[in-house]
Every structure is written in structure tokens, then in C-alpha cells.
PDB file of C-alpha atoms and ligand atoms in Angstrom:
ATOM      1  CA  UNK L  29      -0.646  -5.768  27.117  1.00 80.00           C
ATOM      2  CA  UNK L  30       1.746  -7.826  24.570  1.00 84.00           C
ATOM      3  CA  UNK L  31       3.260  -5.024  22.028  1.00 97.00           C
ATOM      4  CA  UNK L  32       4.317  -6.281  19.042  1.00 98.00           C
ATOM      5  CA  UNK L  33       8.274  -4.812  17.982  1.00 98.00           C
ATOM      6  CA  UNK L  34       8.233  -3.492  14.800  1.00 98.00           C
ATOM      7  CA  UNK L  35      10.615  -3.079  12.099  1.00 98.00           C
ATOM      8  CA  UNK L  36       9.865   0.209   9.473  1.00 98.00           C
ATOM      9  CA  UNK L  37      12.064  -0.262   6.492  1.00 98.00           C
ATOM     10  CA  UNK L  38      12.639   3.166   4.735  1.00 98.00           C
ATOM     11  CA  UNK L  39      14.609   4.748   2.001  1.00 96.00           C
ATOM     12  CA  UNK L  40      14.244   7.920   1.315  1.00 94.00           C
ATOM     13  CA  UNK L  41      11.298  10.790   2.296  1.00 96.00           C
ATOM     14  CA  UNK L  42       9.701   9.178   4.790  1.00 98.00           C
ATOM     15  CA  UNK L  43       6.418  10.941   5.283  1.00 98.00           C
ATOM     16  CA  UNK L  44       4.671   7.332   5.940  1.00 98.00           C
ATOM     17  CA  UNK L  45       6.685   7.110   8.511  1.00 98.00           C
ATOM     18  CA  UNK L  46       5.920   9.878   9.862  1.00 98.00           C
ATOM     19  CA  UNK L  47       2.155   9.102   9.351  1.00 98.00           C
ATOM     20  CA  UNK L  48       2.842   5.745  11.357  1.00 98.00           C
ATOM     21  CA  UNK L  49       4.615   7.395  13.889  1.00 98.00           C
ATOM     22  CA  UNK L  50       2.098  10.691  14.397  1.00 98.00           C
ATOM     23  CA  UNK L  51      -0.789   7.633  14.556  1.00 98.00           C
ATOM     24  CA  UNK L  52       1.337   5.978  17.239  1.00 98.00           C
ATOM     25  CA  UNK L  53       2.099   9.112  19.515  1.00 98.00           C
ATOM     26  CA  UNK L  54      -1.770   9.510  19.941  1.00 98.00           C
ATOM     27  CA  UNK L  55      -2.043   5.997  21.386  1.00 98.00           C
ATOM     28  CA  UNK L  56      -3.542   4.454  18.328  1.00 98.00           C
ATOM     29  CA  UNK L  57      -1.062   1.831  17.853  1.00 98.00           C
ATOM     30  CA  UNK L  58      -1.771   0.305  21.229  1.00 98.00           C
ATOM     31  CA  UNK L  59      -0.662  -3.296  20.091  1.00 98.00           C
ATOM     32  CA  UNK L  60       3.027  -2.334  18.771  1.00 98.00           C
ATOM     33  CA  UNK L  61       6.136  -0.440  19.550  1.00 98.00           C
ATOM     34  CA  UNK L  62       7.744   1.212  16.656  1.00 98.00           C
ATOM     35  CA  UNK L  63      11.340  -0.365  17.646  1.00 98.00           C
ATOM     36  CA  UNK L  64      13.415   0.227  14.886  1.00 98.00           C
ATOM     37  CA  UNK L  65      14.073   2.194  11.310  1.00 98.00           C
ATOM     38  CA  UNK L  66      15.692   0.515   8.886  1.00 98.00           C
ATOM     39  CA  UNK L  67      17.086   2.470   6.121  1.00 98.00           C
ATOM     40  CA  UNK L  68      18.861   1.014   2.219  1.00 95.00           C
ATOM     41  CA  UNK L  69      19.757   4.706   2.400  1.00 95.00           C
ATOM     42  CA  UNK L  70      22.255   6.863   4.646  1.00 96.00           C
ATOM     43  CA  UNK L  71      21.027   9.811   3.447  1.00 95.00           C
ATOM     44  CA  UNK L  72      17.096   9.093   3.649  1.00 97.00           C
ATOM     45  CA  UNK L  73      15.151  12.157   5.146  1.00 98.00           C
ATOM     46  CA  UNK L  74      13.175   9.197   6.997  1.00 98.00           C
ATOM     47  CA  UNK L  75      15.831   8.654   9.533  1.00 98.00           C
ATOM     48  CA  UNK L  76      16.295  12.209  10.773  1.00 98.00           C
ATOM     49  CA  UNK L  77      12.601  11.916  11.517  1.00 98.00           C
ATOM     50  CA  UNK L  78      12.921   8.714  13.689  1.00 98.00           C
ATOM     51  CA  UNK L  79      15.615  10.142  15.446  1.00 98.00           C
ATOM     52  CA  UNK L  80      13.592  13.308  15.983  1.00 98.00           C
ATOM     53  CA  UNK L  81      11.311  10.981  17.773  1.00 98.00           C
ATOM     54  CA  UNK L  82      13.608   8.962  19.662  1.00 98.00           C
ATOM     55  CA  UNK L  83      13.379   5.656  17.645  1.00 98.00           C
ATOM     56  CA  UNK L  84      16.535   3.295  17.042  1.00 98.00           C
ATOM     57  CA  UNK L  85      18.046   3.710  13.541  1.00 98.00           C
ATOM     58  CA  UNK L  86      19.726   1.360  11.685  1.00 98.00           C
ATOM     59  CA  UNK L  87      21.604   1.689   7.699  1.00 98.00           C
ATOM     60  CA  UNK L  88      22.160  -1.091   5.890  1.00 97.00           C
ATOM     61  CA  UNK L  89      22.922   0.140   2.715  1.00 95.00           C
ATOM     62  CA  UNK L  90      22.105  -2.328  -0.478  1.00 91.00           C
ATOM     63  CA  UNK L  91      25.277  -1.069  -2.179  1.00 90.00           C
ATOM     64  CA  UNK L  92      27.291  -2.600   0.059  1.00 94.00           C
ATOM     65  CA  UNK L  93      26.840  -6.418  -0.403  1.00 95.00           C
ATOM     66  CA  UNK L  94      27.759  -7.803  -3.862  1.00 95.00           C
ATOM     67  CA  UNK L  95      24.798  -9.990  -3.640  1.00 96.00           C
ATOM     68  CA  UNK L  96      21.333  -9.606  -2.665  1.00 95.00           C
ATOM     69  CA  UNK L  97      21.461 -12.452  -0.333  1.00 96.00           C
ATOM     70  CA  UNK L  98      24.409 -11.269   1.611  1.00 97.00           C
ATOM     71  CA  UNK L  99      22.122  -7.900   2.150  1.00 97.00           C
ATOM     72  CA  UNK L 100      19.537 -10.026   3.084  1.00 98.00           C
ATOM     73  CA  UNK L 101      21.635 -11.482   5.480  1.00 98.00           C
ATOM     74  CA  UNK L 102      22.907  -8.243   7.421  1.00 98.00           C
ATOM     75  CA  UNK L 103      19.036  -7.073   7.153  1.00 98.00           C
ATOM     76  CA  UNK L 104      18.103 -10.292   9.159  1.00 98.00           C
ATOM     77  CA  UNK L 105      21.228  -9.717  11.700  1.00 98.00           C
ATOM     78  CA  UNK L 106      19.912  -6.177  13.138  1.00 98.00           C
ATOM     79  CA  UNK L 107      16.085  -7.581  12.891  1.00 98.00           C
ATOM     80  CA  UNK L 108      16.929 -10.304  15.197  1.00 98.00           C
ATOM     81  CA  UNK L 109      19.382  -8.240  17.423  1.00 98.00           C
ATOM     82  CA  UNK L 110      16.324  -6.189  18.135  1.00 98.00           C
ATOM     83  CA  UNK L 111      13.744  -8.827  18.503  1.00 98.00           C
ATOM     84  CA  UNK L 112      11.589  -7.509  15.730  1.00 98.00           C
ATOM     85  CA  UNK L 113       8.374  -9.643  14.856  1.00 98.00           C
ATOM     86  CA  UNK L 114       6.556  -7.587  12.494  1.00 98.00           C
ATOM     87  CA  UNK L 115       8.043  -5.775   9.202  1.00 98.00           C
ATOM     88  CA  UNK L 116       6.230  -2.403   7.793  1.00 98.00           C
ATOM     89  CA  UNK L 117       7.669  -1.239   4.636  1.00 98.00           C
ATOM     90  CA  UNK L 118       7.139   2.137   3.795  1.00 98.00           C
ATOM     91  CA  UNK L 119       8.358   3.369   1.015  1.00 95.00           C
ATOM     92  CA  UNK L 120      11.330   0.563   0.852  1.00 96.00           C
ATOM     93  CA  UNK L 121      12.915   0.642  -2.628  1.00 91.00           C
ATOM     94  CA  UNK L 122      14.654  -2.838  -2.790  1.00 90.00           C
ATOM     95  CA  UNK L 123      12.590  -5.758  -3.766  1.00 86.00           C
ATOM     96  CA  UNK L 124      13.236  -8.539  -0.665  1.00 94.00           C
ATOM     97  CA  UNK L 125      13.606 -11.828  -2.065  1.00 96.00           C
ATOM     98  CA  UNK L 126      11.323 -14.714  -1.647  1.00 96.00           C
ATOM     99  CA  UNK L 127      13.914 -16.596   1.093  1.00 96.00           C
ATOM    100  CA  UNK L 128      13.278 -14.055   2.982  1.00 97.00           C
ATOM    101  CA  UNK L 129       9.766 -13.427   2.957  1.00 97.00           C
ATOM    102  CA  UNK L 130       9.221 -16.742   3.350  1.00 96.00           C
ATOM    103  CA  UNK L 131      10.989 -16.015   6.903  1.00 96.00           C
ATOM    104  CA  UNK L 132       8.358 -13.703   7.867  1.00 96.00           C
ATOM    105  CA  UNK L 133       4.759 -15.206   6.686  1.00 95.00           C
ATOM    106  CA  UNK L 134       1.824 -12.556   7.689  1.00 95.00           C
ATOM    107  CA  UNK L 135       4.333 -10.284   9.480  1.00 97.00           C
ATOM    108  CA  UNK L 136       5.518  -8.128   6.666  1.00 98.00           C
ATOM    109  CA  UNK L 137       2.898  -5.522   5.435  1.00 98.00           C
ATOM    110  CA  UNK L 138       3.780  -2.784   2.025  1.00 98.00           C
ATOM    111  CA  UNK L 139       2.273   0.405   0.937  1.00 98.00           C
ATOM    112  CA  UNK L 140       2.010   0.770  -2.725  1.00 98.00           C
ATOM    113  CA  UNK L 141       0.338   3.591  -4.702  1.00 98.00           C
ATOM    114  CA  UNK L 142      -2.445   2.370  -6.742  1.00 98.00           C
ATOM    115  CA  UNK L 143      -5.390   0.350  -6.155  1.00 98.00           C
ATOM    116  CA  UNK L 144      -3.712  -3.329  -6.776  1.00 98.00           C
ATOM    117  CA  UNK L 145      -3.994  -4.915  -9.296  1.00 98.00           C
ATOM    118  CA  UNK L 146      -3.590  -1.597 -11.043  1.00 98.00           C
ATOM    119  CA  UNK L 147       0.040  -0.674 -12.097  1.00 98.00           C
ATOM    120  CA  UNK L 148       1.811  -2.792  -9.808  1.00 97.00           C
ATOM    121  CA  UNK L 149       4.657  -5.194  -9.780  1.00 94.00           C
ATOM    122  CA  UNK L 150       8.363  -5.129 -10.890  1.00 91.00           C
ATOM    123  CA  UNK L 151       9.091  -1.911 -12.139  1.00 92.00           C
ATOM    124  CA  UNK L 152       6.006  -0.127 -11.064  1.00 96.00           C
ATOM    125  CA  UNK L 153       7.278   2.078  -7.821  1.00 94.00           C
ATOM    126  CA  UNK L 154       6.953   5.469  -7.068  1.00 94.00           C
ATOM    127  CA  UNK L 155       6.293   8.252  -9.270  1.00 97.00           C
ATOM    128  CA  UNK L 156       6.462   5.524 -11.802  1.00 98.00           C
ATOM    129  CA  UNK L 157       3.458   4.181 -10.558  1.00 98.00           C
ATOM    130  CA  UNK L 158       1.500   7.642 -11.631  1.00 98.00           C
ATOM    131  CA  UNK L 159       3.438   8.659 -14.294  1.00 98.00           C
ATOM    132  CA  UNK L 160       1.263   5.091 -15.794  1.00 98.00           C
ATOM    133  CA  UNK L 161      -1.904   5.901 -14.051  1.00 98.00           C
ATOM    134  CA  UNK L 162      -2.345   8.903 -15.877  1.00 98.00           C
ATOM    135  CA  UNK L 163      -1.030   7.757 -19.090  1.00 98.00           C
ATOM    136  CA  UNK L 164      -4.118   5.332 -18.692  1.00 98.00           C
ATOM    137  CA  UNK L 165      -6.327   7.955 -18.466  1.00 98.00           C
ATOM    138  CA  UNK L 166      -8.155   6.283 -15.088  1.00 98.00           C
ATOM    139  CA  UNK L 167     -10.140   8.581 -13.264  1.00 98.00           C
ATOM    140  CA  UNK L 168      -9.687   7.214  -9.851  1.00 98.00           C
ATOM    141  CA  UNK L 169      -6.663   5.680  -8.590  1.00 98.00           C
ATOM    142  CA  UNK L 170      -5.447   5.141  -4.718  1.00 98.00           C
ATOM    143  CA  UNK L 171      -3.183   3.082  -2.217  1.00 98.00           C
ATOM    144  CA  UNK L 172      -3.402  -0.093  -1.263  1.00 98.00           C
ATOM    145  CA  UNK L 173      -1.592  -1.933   1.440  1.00 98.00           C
ATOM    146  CA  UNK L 174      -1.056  -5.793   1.847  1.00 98.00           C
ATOM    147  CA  UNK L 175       0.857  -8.679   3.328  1.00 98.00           C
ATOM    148  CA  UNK L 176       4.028  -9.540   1.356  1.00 97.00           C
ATOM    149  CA  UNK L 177       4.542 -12.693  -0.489  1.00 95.00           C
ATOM    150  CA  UNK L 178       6.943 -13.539  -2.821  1.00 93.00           C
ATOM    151  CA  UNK L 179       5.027 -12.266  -5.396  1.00 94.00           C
ATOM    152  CA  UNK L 180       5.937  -8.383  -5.894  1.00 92.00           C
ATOM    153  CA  UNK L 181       2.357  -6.416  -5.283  1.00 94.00           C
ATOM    154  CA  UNK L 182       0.955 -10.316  -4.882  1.00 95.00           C
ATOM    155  CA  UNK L 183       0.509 -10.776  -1.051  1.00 97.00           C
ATOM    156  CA  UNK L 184      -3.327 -10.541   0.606  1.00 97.00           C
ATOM    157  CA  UNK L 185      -5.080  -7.229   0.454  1.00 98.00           C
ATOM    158  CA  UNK L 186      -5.254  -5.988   4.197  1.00 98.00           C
ATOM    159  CA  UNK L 187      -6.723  -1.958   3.065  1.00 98.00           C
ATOM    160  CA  UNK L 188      -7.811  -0.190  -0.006  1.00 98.00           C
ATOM    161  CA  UNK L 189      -8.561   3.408  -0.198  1.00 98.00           C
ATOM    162  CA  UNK L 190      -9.749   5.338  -3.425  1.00 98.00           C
ATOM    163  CA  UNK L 191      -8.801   8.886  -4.683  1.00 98.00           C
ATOM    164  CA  UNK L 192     -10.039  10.508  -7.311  1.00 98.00           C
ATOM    165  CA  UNK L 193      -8.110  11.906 -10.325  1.00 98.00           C
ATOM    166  CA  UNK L 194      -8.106  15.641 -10.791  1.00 96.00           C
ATOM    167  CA  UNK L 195      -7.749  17.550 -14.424  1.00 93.00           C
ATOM    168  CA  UNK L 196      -4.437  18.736 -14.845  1.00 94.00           C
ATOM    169  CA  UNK L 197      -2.830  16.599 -12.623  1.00 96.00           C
ATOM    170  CA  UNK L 198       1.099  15.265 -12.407  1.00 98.00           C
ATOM    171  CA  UNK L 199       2.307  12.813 -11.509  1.00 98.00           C
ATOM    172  CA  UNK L 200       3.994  14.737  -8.397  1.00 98.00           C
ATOM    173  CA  UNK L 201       0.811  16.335  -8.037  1.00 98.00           C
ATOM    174  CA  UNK L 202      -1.533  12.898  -8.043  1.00 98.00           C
ATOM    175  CA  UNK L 203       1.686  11.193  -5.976  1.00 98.00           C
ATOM    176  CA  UNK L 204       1.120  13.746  -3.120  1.00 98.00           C
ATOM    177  CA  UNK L 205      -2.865  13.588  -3.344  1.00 98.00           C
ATOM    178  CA  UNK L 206      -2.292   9.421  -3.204  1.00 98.00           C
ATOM    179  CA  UNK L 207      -0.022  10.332  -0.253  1.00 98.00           C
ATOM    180  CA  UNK L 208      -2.617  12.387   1.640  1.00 98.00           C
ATOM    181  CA  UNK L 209      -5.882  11.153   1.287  1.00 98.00           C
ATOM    182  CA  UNK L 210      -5.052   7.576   1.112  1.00 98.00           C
ATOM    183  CA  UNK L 211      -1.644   6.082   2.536  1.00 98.00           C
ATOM    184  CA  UNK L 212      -0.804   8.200   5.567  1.00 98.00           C
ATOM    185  CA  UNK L 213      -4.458   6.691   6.475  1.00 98.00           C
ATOM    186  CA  UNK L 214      -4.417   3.399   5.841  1.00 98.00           C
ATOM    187  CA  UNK L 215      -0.766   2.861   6.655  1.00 98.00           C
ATOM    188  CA  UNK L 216      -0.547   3.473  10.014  1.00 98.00           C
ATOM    189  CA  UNK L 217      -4.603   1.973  10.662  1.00 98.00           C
ATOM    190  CA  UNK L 218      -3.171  -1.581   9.049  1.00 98.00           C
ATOM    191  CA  UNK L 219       0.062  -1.148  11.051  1.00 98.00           C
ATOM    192  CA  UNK L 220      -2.027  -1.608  14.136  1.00 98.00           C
ATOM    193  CA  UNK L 221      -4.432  -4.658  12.408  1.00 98.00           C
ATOM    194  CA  UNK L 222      -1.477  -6.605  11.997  1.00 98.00           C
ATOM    195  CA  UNK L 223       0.233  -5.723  15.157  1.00 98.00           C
ATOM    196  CA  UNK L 224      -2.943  -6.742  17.248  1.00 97.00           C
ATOM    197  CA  UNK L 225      -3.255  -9.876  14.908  1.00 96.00           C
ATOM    198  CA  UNK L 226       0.075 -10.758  15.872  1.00 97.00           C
ATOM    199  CA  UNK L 227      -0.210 -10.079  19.479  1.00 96.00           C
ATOM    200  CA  UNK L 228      -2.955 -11.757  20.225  1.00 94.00           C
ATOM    201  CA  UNK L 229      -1.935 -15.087  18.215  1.00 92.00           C
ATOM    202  CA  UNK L 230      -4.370 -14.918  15.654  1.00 91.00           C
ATOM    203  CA  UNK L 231      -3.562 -15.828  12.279  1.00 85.00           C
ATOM    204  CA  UNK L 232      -6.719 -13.826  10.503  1.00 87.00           C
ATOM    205  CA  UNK L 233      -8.158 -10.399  11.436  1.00 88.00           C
ATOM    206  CA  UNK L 234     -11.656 -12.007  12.192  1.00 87.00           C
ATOM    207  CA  UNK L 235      -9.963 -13.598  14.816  1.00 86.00           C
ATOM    208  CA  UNK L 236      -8.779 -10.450  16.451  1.00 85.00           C
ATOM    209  CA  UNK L 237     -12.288  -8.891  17.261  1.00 76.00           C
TER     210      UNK L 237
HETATM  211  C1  GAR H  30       5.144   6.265  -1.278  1.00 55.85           C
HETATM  212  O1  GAR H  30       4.314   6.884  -2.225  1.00 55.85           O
HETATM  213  C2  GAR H  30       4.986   4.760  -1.353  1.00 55.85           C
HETATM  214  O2  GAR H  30       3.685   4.351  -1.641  1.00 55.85           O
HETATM  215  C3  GAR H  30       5.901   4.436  -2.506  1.00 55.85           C
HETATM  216  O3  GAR H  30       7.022   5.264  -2.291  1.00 55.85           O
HETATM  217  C4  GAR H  30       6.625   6.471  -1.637  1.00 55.85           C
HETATM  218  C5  GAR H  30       7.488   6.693  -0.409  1.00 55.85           C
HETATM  219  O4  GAR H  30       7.258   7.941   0.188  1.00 55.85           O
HETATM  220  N1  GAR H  30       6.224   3.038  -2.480  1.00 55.85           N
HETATM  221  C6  GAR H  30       6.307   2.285  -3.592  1.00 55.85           C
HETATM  222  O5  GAR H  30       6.176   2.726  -4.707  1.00 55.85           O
HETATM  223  C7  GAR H  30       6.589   0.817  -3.339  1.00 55.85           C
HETATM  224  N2  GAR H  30       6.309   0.024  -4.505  1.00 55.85           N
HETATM  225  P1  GAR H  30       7.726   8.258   1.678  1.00 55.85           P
HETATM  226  O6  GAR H  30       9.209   7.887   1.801  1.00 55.85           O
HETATM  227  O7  GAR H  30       7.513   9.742   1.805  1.00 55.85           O
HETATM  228  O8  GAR H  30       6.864   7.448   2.623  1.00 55.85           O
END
């Protein structure tokens, strides 16, 4: 069977990673082969736990290029050095510009931490992204993850999964319950979806079954 090479762009913790890559060594990611990490970040925790696993590691930090283009540019280098056809941020903290999205229609999937189009877009990432839900005062909140356009938060809803909102919660409290019951399960299930999309030529998961 056709596995699909996939790219997981990182920068910092990397527990949805490691959600991917737990899903993956039980055979549940039969379509792709986690090929390569891609960190912003030297010092992300996320690449210690590809290594752990034996998965190719790559740095490219944004700091480094003057412009976000030139970045871009590198990025695009290692991706094609290693064949990659499928992107999976996880918990990537640079916003990719729309030149090079455009490079990759359907093939680059996010993880964001609210049920879109709740608190999302520029500015909304991380504990940000709770800090606001609770502000709100909504009682349920969650993860979403979807194809990336060149719209931040914009692209196609692939998987939505709800959580409810506990009294007394944190932010750091209602990030890790976000983490738990929602992303590190829909994350690595819609890494698959797309992989076996891609795989089998299909430009639509309906196509796929
Ligand atoms: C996750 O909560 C992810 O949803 C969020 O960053 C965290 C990364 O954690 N991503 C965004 O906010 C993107 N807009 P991790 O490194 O432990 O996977």
C-alpha cells in the first residue's frame, strides 16, 4: 500500500505529536509515514520526542531569515529533499503565508483550540485562545482541525470535537482538558483521513470509502 510522507511542523511541547505518533505505532495510520519533524524552534521539547522515536528532525528556525519568504523558502528546501506530500501542523507558531499554502492545496491540515469559528484567527493561539474563551463565559469549548487556506483558522473543517467547561477553570487548566479530550483524538484520526485521501487520489473524503 501507497503511504503518504508526512511533514509535522512543531514548535515547542509537542504532546500532539506525540498523540500522532502513539496513534501511528499501533498501526492506525496505515496510509502515511511520519517522515519528518520540522521545528521554528531548536529548543522545542517536540523534537527530543521524534528522535526518541526514530523520526528525521529538521530546525529551521524563523529568526534566522530577515524575511518571511526567505523562511518560507528554506521550509520548502528540506520538504522537498524529503519528498513530503502532506503537511500536519501541530502546534506550529508561525503563520505560513498564502504563496505557500497555495503550494500545498488539501495537503496541509492545523489543530487549533476552540470550536472554529470561535476565537480564532490572527492573534488567537494558544493559551490565548482560552484565556478569551473563558472571558466569554462559554460553557463548552473544544478543538477543531481543518485544511489550511490562506485564510488563518479559514480552511475546510475536516473534525470537531466538544469539551465542556468546568467551574473554576484556567486557562492552563481548560488548555490541558482541550488537549486531552479533544486534540490528541482528533489529530492523529484526521492525520490518517487526509493521508488515505491523498493516497488513494481522491480529492474529497467521500471518495475515500
Ligand atoms: C495546542 O494546544 C495547539 O492546539 C495550539 O498550540 C498547542 C501546542 O501544544 N495551537 C494553536 O494555538 C495554533 N493556532 P503541543 O506542542 O503540546 O502540541
Amino acid at each position: 500500500m501507497k503511504k503518504v510522507k508526512i511533514a509535522i511542523f512543531v514548535s515547542g511541547g509537542g504532546t500532539n505529536l506525540q498523540a500522532i505518533i502513539d496513534y501511528a505505532e499501533a498501526g492506525k495510520i496505515p496510509h502515511g509515514e511520519l517522515a519528518l519533524v520540522l521545528s521554528s524552534s531548536p529548543d522545542a521539547y517536540a523534537l527530543t520526542r521524534a528522535e526518541m522515536h526514530g523520526i528525521p528532525t529538521e530546525v529551521v528556525p524563523r529568526k534566522m531569515y530577515d524575511t518571511q519568504s526567505k523562511f518560507e523558502d528554506a521550509v520548502c528546501k528540506v520538504l522537498e529533499d524529503n519528498s513530503i506530500e502532506m503537511i500536519v501542523l501541530a502546534g506550529f507558531m508561525t503563520i505560513l503565508s498564502e504563496d505557500f499554502v497555495k503550494k500545498f492545496p488539501r495537503r496541509i491540515i492545523n489543530v487549533h483550540p476552540s470550536l472554529i469559528p470561535a476565537f480564532c484567527g490572527k492573534g488567537f493561539y494558544g493559551l490565548k485562545v482560552h484565556s478569551a474563551a473563558l472571558e466569554y463565559g462559554v460553557k463548552v469549548t473544544g478543538a477543531t482541525v481543518h485544511f489550511v487556506n490562506e485564510v488563518p483558522d479559514g480552511g475546510e473543517i475536516i473534525l470537531q470535537k466538544a469539551v465542556t467547561v468546568r467551574k473554576e477553570e484556567t486557562p492552563e487548566s481548560l488548555q490541558q482538558n482541550v488537549m486531552r479530550h479533544a486534540e490528541w483524538i482528533i489529530l492523529p484520526k484526521a492525520t490518517e483521513m487526509v493521508a488515505k485521501m491523498i493516497a488513494k487520489g481522491a480529492l474529497t473524503f467521500e471518495e475515500t470509502e
